[in-house]
Amino acid sequence: MLAYFRNTLYIAITPELIEITHAETGLKLAEPPLLAIETKRGRDSIVAVGSMAKQLTNKPNIRIENGFHHPRTLLADFAVAERTLRY
């Protein structure tokens, strides 16, 4: 019975893609590791994640960040990377 409650996730992270595979079902989710962050009245808020964030490129007051894009390490910006994984 406990086997029904297993949730094994395999997560592959690259600067271009975060891919999550549910081991028990084989279902996959793949998205670019992007955050769209809007600045209003001096405060930042996340308005979109992944491919939806990419669609907001060049919008006013919105910047697109990738916390995993760095030439030498997996993490370019720990705070952005952590928020990307959370959202």
Coordinates of N, CA, C and O in Angstrom, one line a residue:
M1 N 0.8 -1.2 0.0 CA 0.0 0.0 0.0 C 0.9 1.3 0.0 O 0.5 2.3 -0.6
L2 N 2.0 1.3 0.7 CA 2.8 2.4 0.7 C 3.4 2.8 -0.6 O 3.7 4.0 -0.9
A3 N 3.5 1.8 -1.5 CA 4.0 2.1 -2.9 C 3.1 3.2 -3.6 O 3.6 3.9 -4.5
Y4 N 1.9 3.2 -3.3 CA 1.0 4.2 -3.9 C 1.4 5.7 -3.5 O 1.0 6.6 -4.2
F5 N 2.0 5.8 -2.5 CA 2.4 7.1 -2.0 C 3.8 7.6 -2.3 O 4.2 8.6 -1.9
R6 N 4.5 6.8 -3.1 CA 5.9 7.1 -3.4 C 5.8 8.3 -4.5 O 5.0 8.3 -5.4
N7 N 6.7 9.2 -4.3 CA 6.8 10.3 -5.3 C 8.3 10.5 -5.5 O 8.9 11.4 -4.9
T8 N 8.9 9.7 -6.4 CA 10.3 9.9 -6.7 C 10.4 10.8 -7.9 O 9.8 10.5 -9.0
L9 N 11.1 11.9 -7.8 CA 11.3 12.9 -8.8 C 12.8 12.9 -9.2 O 13.7 12.9 -8.4
Y10 N 13.0 12.8 -10.5 CA 14.4 13.0 -11.1 C 14.4 14.4 -11.7 O 13.5 14.8 -12.5
I11 N 15.4 15.2 -11.3 CA 15.4 16.6 -11.7 C 16.8 16.8 -12.4 O 17.8 16.6 -11.8
A12 N 16.7 17.3 -13.6 CA 17.9 17.6 -14.4 C 17.9 19.1 -14.6 O 16.9 19.7 -15.1
I13 N 19.0 19.8 -14.2 CA 19.1 21.3 -14.3 C 20.2 21.6 -15.2 O 21.4 21.2 -15.0
T14 N 19.9 22.4 -16.3 CA 21.0 23.0 -17.1 C 20.6 24.5 -17.3 O 19.5 24.9 -16.9
P15 N 21.5 25.3 -17.8 CA 21.2 26.7 -18.0 C 20.0 26.9 -19.0 O 19.3 27.9 -19.0
E16 N 19.7 25.9 -19.8 CA 18.7 26.0 -20.8 C 17.4 25.4 -20.4 O 16.3 25.7 -20.9
L17 N 17.4 24.4 -19.5 CA 16.2 23.7 -19.2 C 16.2 23.0 -17.8 O 17.2 22.6 -17.3
I18 N 15.1 23.0 -17.1 CA 14.8 22.2 -15.9 C 13.8 21.2 -16.3 O 12.7 21.5 -16.8
E19 N 14.3 19.9 -16.2 CA 13.4 18.8 -16.6 C 13.1 18.0 -15.3 O 14.0 17.5 -14.7
I20 N 11.8 17.8 -15.0 CA 11.4 17.0 -13.9 C 10.7 15.8 -14.4 O 9.7 15.9 -15.2
T21 N 11.1 14.6 -13.9 CA 10.5 13.3 -14.3 C 9.9 12.6 -13.1 O 10.7 12.4 -12.1
H22 N 8.7 12.3 -13.1 CA 8.0 11.5 -12.0 C 8.4 10.1 -12.3 O 7.9 9.5 -13.3
A23 N 9.2 9.5 -11.5 CA 9.7 8.1 -11.8 C 8.6 7.1 -11.9 O 8.7 6.2 -12.7
E24 N 7.6 7.2 -11.0 CA 6.6 6.1 -11.0 C 5.7 6.2 -12.2 O 5.2 5.1 -12.7
T25 N 5.4 7.3 -12.8 CA 4.5 7.4 -13.9 C 5.2 7.8 -15.2 O 4.6 7.6 -16.3
G26 N 6.4 8.3 -15.2 CA 7.1 8.7 -16.4 C 6.7 10.0 -16.9 O 7.2 10.5 -17.9
L27 N 5.8 10.7 -16.2 CA 5.4 12.1 -16.6 C 6.5 13.0 -16.5 O 7.3 13.0 -15.5
K28 N 6.6 13.9 -17.5 CA 7.7 14.9 -17.5 C 7.2 16.3 -17.6 O 6.2 16.6 -18.2
L29 N 8.0 17.2 -17.0 CA 7.8 18.6 -17.1 C 9.1 19.2 -17.5 O 10.1 19.0 -16.8
A30 N 9.1 20.0 -18.5 CA 10.4 20.6 -19.0 C 10.1 22.1 -19.3 O 9.2 22.4 -20.0
E31 N 10.9 23.0 -18.6 CA 10.7 24.4 -18.8 C 12.1 25.1 -18.7 O 13.0 24.6 -18.0
P32 N 12.2 26.2 -19.4 CA 13.4 27.0 -19.3 C 13.5 27.6 -17.9 O 12.4 28.0 -17.3
P33 N 14.7 27.7 -17.3 CA 14.8 28.2 -15.9 C 14.8 29.7 -15.8 O 15.7 30.3 -15.4
L34 N 13.7 30.3 -16.2 CA 13.5 31.7 -16.3 C 12.5 32.3 -15.4 O 11.5 31.6 -15.1
L35 N 12.8 33.5 -14.8 CA 11.8 34.2 -14.0 C 11.6 35.6 -14.7 O 12.6 36.2 -15.1
A36 N 10.4 36.0 -14.8 CA 10.0 37.3 -15.2 C 9.7 38.1 -13.9 O 8.8 37.7 -13.1
I37 N 10.5 39.1 -13.7 CA 10.4 39.9 -12.4 C 10.0 41.3 -12.8 O 10.7 42.0 -13.6
E38 N 8.9 41.8 -12.2 CA 8.4 43.1 -12.5 C 8.8 44.0 -11.3 O 8.6 43.6 -10.2
T39 N 9.2 45.2 -11.6 CA 9.5 46.2 -10.6 C 8.5 47.3 -10.6 O 8.3 47.9 -11.7
K40 N 7.8 47.4 -9.5 CA 6.8 48.5 -9.3 C 7.0 49.2 -8.0 O 7.2 48.5 -7.0
R41 N 7.1 50.5 -8.1 CA 7.3 51.3 -6.9 C 8.5 50.8 -6.1 O 8.4 50.7 -4.8
G42 N 9.5 50.4 -6.8 CA 10.8 50.0 -6.1 C 10.7 48.5 -5.5 O 11.7 48.1 -4.9
R43 N 9.6 47.8 -5.8 CA 9.5 46.4 -5.2 C 9.5 45.5 -6.4 O 8.8 45.7 -7.4
D44 N 10.1 44.3 -6.2 CA 10.2 43.3 -7.2 C 9.1 42.2 -6.9 O 8.9 41.8 -5.8
S45 N 8.4 41.7 -8.0 CA 7.5 40.6 -7.8 C 7.6 39.7 -9.0 O 7.8 40.2 -10.2
I46 N 7.5 38.4 -8.8 CA 7.6 37.4 -9.9 C 6.2 37.4 -10.6 O 5.2 37.2 -9.9
V47 N 6.2 37.6 -11.9 CA 5.0 37.6 -12.6 C 4.8 36.4 -13.6 O 3.7 36.1 -14.0
A48 N 5.9 35.7 -13.9 CA 5.8 34.5 -14.7 C 7.1 33.7 -14.5 O 8.1 34.2 -14.1
V49 N 7.0 32.4 -14.9 CA 8.1 31.5 -14.8 C 8.2 30.6 -16.1 O 7.1 30.4 -16.7
G50 N 9.4 30.2 -16.4 CA 9.6 29.3 -17.5 C 9.2 29.9 -18.9 O 9.6 31.1 -19.1
S51 N 8.5 29.2 -19.7 CA 8.2 29.6 -21.1 C 7.3 30.8 -21.0 O 7.4 31.7 -21.9
M52 N 6.5 30.9 -20.0 CA 5.6 32.1 -19.9 C 6.5 33.4 -19.6 O 6.1 34.5 -20.1
A53 N 7.5 33.2 -18.9 CA 8.4 34.3 -18.6 C 9.1 34.8 -19.9 O 9.3 36.0 -20.1
K54 N 9.5 33.8 -20.7 CA 10.2 34.1 -21.9 C 9.3 35.0 -22.8 O 9.8 35.8 -23.6
Q55 N 8.0 34.8 -22.8 CA 7.1 35.6 -23.6 C 7.1 37.1 -23.2 O 6.6 37.9 -24.0
L56 N 7.5 37.4 -22.0 CA 7.5 38.8 -21.5 C 8.8 39.5 -21.8 O 8.9 40.7 -21.3
T57 N 9.7 38.9 -22.6 CA 10.9 39.6 -23.0 C 10.6 41.0 -23.6 O 9.7 41.1 -24.4
N58 N 11.3 42.0 -23.3 CA 11.2 43.4 -23.8 C 9.9 44.1 -23.4 O 9.6 45.1 -24.0
K59 N 9.3 43.6 -22.3 CA 8.1 44.4 -21.8 C 8.7 45.4 -20.8 O 9.7 45.1 -20.1
P60 N 8.0 46.5 -20.7 CA 8.5 47.6 -19.7 C 8.4 47.1 -18.3 O 7.4 46.4 -17.9
N61 N 9.4 47.5 -17.5 CA 9.4 47.2 -16.1 C 9.6 45.7 -15.7 O 9.4 45.3 -14.6
I62 N 9.8 44.9 -16.7 CA 10.0 43.5 -16.5 C 11.4 43.0 -17.0 O 11.8 43.4 -18.1
R63 N 12.1 42.3 -16.1 CA 13.4 41.8 -16.5 C 13.3 40.3 -16.4 O 12.6 39.7 -15.6
I64 N 14.0 39.6 -17.3 CA 14.0 38.1 -17.4 C 15.3 37.7 -16.8 O 16.4 38.1 -17.3
E65 N 15.3 36.8 -15.8 CA 16.5 36.3 -15.2 C 16.6 34.8 -15.2 O 15.6 34.1 -15.1
N66 N 17.8 34.4 -15.3 CA 18.1 32.9 -15.3 C 19.2 32.7 -14.3 O 20.4 33.0 -14.5
G67 N 18.9 32.2 -13.2 CA 19.8 32.0 -12.1 C 20.8 30.8 -12.3 O 21.7 30.6 -11.5
F68 N 20.6 30.1 -13.4 CA 21.5 29.0 -13.7 C 22.4 29.2 -14.9 O 23.1 28.3 -15.3
H69 N 22.4 30.4 -15.4 CA 23.3 30.7 -16.6 C 24.6 31.4 -16.2 O 24.6 32.5 -15.8
H70 N 25.6 30.6 -16.1 CA 27.0 31.1 -15.7 C 28.0 30.2 -16.5 O 27.8 29.0 -16.7
P71 N 29.1 30.9 -17.0 CA 30.0 30.1 -17.8 C 30.8 29.0 -17.0 O 31.4 28.1 -17.7
R72 N 30.9 29.1 -15.7 CA 31.8 28.2 -15.0 C 31.1 27.4 -13.9 O 31.7 26.4 -13.5
T73 N 29.9 27.8 -13.5 CA 29.3 27.0 -12.4 C 27.8 26.8 -12.7 O 27.3 27.4 -13.7
L74 N 27.2 25.9 -11.9 CA 25.7 25.7 -12.2 C 24.9 26.9 -11.7 O 23.9 27.2 -12.4
L75 N 25.3 27.6 -10.7 CA 24.5 28.7 -10.2 C 25.2 30.0 -10.5 O 26.3 30.3 -10.2
A76 N 24.5 30.9 -11.2 CA 25.0 32.2 -11.5 C 24.5 33.2 -10.4 O 25.2 34.1 -9.9
D77 N 23.2 33.0 -9.9 CA 22.6 33.8 -8.9 C 21.8 32.9 -8.0 O 20.7 32.5 -8.4
F78 N 22.3 32.6 -6.8 CA 21.7 31.7 -5.9 C 20.2 32.1 -5.6 O 19.3 31.3 -5.6
A79 N 20.0 33.4 -5.3 CA 18.7 33.8 -4.9 C 17.7 33.6 -6.0 O 16.6 33.2 -5.8
V80 N 18.1 33.9 -7.3 CA 17.2 33.7 -8.4 C 17.0 32.3 -8.7 O 15.8 31.8 -8.9
A81 N 18.0 31.5 -8.6 CA 17.9 30.0 -8.8 C 17.0 29.4 -7.7 O 16.1 28.6 -8.1
E82 N 17.1 29.8 -6.5 CA 16.2 29.3 -5.4 C 14.8 29.6 -5.7 O 13.9 28.8 -5.5
R83 N 14.5 30.9 -6.1 CA 13.2 31.3 -6.4 C 12.6 30.6 -7.6 O 11.4 30.2 -7.6
T84 N 13.4 30.3 -8.6 CA 13.0 29.6 -9.8 C 12.5 28.2 -9.4 O 11.4 27.8 -9.8
L85 N 13.3 27.5 -8.6 CA 12.9 26.2 -8.2 C 11.6 26.2 -7.3 O 10.8 25.3 -7.4
R86 N 11.5 27.2 -6.5 CA 10.3 27.3 -5.6 C 9.0 27.5 -6.5 O 8.0 26.9 -6.2
Y87 N 9.1 28.4 -7.5 CA 7.9 28.7 -8.3 C 7.8 27.7 -9.4 O 6.7 27.5 -9.9

